[in-house]
Amino acid sequence: MPQISVIGAGSVVFTGRLIIDLCLTKSLYGYTVVLMDIDEKRLNTMYSLATRYIKEMNASFTIKKTMNRKEALTNADFVINTVKVGGYEPMEIERKIAEKYGYYRGIGDRVSDYYGGIGAYHQLNFFLDLARDVEDICPDAWLLQAANPVFEGTTLISRETKAKVVGICHGHFSYTEIVKALGLEIEDVDVTIAGFNHNIWLVNFLYRGENAYPFLDQWIQKEAEKYWNSSEFLNSPPWSVEQLSPAAVNMYKLYGLFPIGDTVRSASPWWYHTDLETKKKWFGPTGGFDSEIGWSIYLNQLKTMLDQLYAWSNSPEVALIKAYPPSFSGEQHIPFIDAIANNKEVQLQLNIPNNGAIDGIPNNVAVEIPTLINKSKDDRKKVNALRIGKLPKRLMLHVLVPRMLRMEQILQAFLEGDRKSLLLTIIEDHRTKSFEDASMLIDEQLGQSWNTEASKHYKQ
Ligand code: NAD
């Protein structure tokens, strides 16, 4: 039977959701699901919970577990990558080092976390290694890239290997929060969202066939201030309220299209992020997802979730379907697999090479875009981006092209092991005080014990 292999299956964010989505997708019953992780405790926990959940749901999957990646890839038809190399701790130490040199919240994009440390080295290195194994061991498998950075990762894999890769993120679903705030019927809304991962924009917003942006303009004029003073905005976790935050509204005014999902965090201009007080002004009382407050809420939540999973796995008497009722997670991995495997036509929001979809972006840059899965017999022809055409010039020049350039710099530094390029990228940061400081920062970060390999890789 066909096989789905989850690499990094100890993931707090993904594995539970994937298993529930699978249980709700009867057309995939009979599949083998291989869970692979290097952390034995997490792997055993996810394996036992997955096995129990499937049984409680009366679903029919064969679940296997392994700590050997090559074994997991053998016979795989779909490979889902949810790996975070080294966990989050080293990134926090690197962040502290950067703060010593004046880089508040660390180096990286506005979101210093998701690159996974300096130059995104560990994540990119892992992605390439995995994709090369896929080429060798299961060359016909689809590689579903969920681990961050999705933009750099999907571009890298699609350029450097023959693996059939798609990047998948759930961030675009945040448009539904706009729909809810405007009081529109979701079934009558039609959106086109496009850009790069964590940098996506509401290109078209239609309600019953008519442009719905005027509703949004009206909400901004009449309702926004009220919302920003409401207990919903003031007391919710940052990721639930960023979509309609002052930052999002101001970005819309600046760039001409409304930013969607993580875009509000990671593509917002640097002057929203200079210190905690400024962040609070733009993102609400926590200072947003990536402030010292917001990010520690997130990390604590991940830890609580992991502890909860351990507790459930040690309590066989707990009915998991009661603790975690089955409903579709909104993740697109299983719908993608279902569409490809069972020849279904669906539209998803995927990260794939541009190939002419957005004007002014090279073909070999991964864009996040509405994508039609069709019934073509040739697997590679099944995945087709909708054509977007031109995006507003100001948005292109001030947001998308600079972000693309940064992705190219990171990939070039990674592929050529070029420490000078890494240094030049960091020096361009508006917070850099001197060439010497930036050089010392890189040396200090690469001098950390977990960066020994990275330090050898980025040659002086
Ligand atoms: P996590 O730390 O809970 O899980 C990562 C797993 O990877 C761990 O179980 C770890 O043991 C495993 N791992 C580490 N090195 C490995 C290796 N060499 N081989 C196999 N397994 C290995 O992380 P998380 O919070 O679940 O996030 C996972 C990734 O997903 C991160 O990159 C995160 O940024 C990303 N993410 C993506 C989205 C999206 O929508 N695309 C959303 C949230 C998180």
XYZ file of C-alpha atoms and ligand atoms in Angstrom, residues 7-14 17 36-39 42-43 69 81-88 113-114 123 126-127 145-150 168-171 197-198 262 298 302 306 331 333, ligand 1:
91
model
C 10.373 13.034 9.172
C 10.590 14.892 12.482
C 7.467 13.080 13.679
C 8.053 14.234 17.254
C 6.877 17.685 16.098
C 4.573 19.273 18.631
C 2.902 21.398 15.981
C 2.226 18.852 13.256
C -2.974 17.252 13.374
C 10.632 8.952 12.009
C 12.483 11.040 14.585
C 15.891 11.028 16.250
C 14.350 11.690 19.674
C 9.053 11.893 21.369
C 8.889 9.203 18.689
C 15.752 8.055 8.060
C 9.390 17.233 6.651
C 8.584 18.792 10.033
C 12.110 18.815 11.438
C 13.514 21.536 13.658
C 17.201 20.731 14.015
C 18.477 21.282 17.551
C 15.164 22.535 18.948
C 14.578 26.153 19.927
C 13.488 32.693 15.069
C 12.321 30.831 12.057
C 17.735 23.722 8.678
C 19.093 19.153 6.757
C 16.615 19.996 3.970
C 8.205 20.910 3.114
C 6.529 22.136 6.313
C 9.621 23.015 8.339
C 10.811 26.613 8.247
C 12.165 28.493 6.511
C 9.708 27.341 3.848
C 3.115 24.026 2.797
C 2.038 26.584 5.388
C -1.272 27.313 7.075
C -0.719 31.072 7.455
C 5.885 32.260 2.344
C 5.311 34.530 5.363
C 2.554 35.615 9.326
C 4.573 30.563 22.246
C 4.781 24.291 22.895
C 4.484 18.402 24.699
C -3.422 21.961 7.407
C -0.730 18.174 3.822
P 9.517 20.566 17.355
O 10.867 20.874 17.923
O 8.387 20.282 18.272
O 9.627 19.292 16.370
C 10.698 19.079 15.544
C 11.071 17.599 15.591
O 12.198 17.421 14.727
C 11.516 17.111 16.985
O 10.760 15.992 17.381
C 12.973 16.724 16.787
O 13.388 15.635 17.586
C 12.984 16.396 15.308
N 14.320 16.371 14.714
C 15.358 17.223 14.944
N 16.414 16.852 14.186
C 16.019 15.777 13.474
C 16.661 14.954 12.509
N 17.927 15.162 12.129
N 15.958 13.930 11.977
C 14.692 13.670 12.358
N 14.035 14.413 13.263
C 14.694 15.451 13.808
O 9.186 21.745 16.358
P 7.751 22.328 15.910
O 7.457 23.493 16.767
O 6.776 21.242 15.760
O 8.123 22.917 14.467
C 8.657 22.092 13.447
C 8.993 22.934 12.237
O 7.778 23.392 11.638
C 9.794 24.217 12.550
O 10.699 24.455 11.497
C 8.732 25.300 12.585
O 9.275 26.574 12.310
C 7.832 24.810 11.466
N 6.458 25.329 11.456
C 5.886 25.457 10.238
C 4.579 25.888 10.138
C 3.937 25.955 8.763
O 2.735 26.227 8.642
N 4.665 25.649 7.692
C 3.850 26.181 11.296
C 4.454 26.016 12.532
C 5.770 25.562 12.608
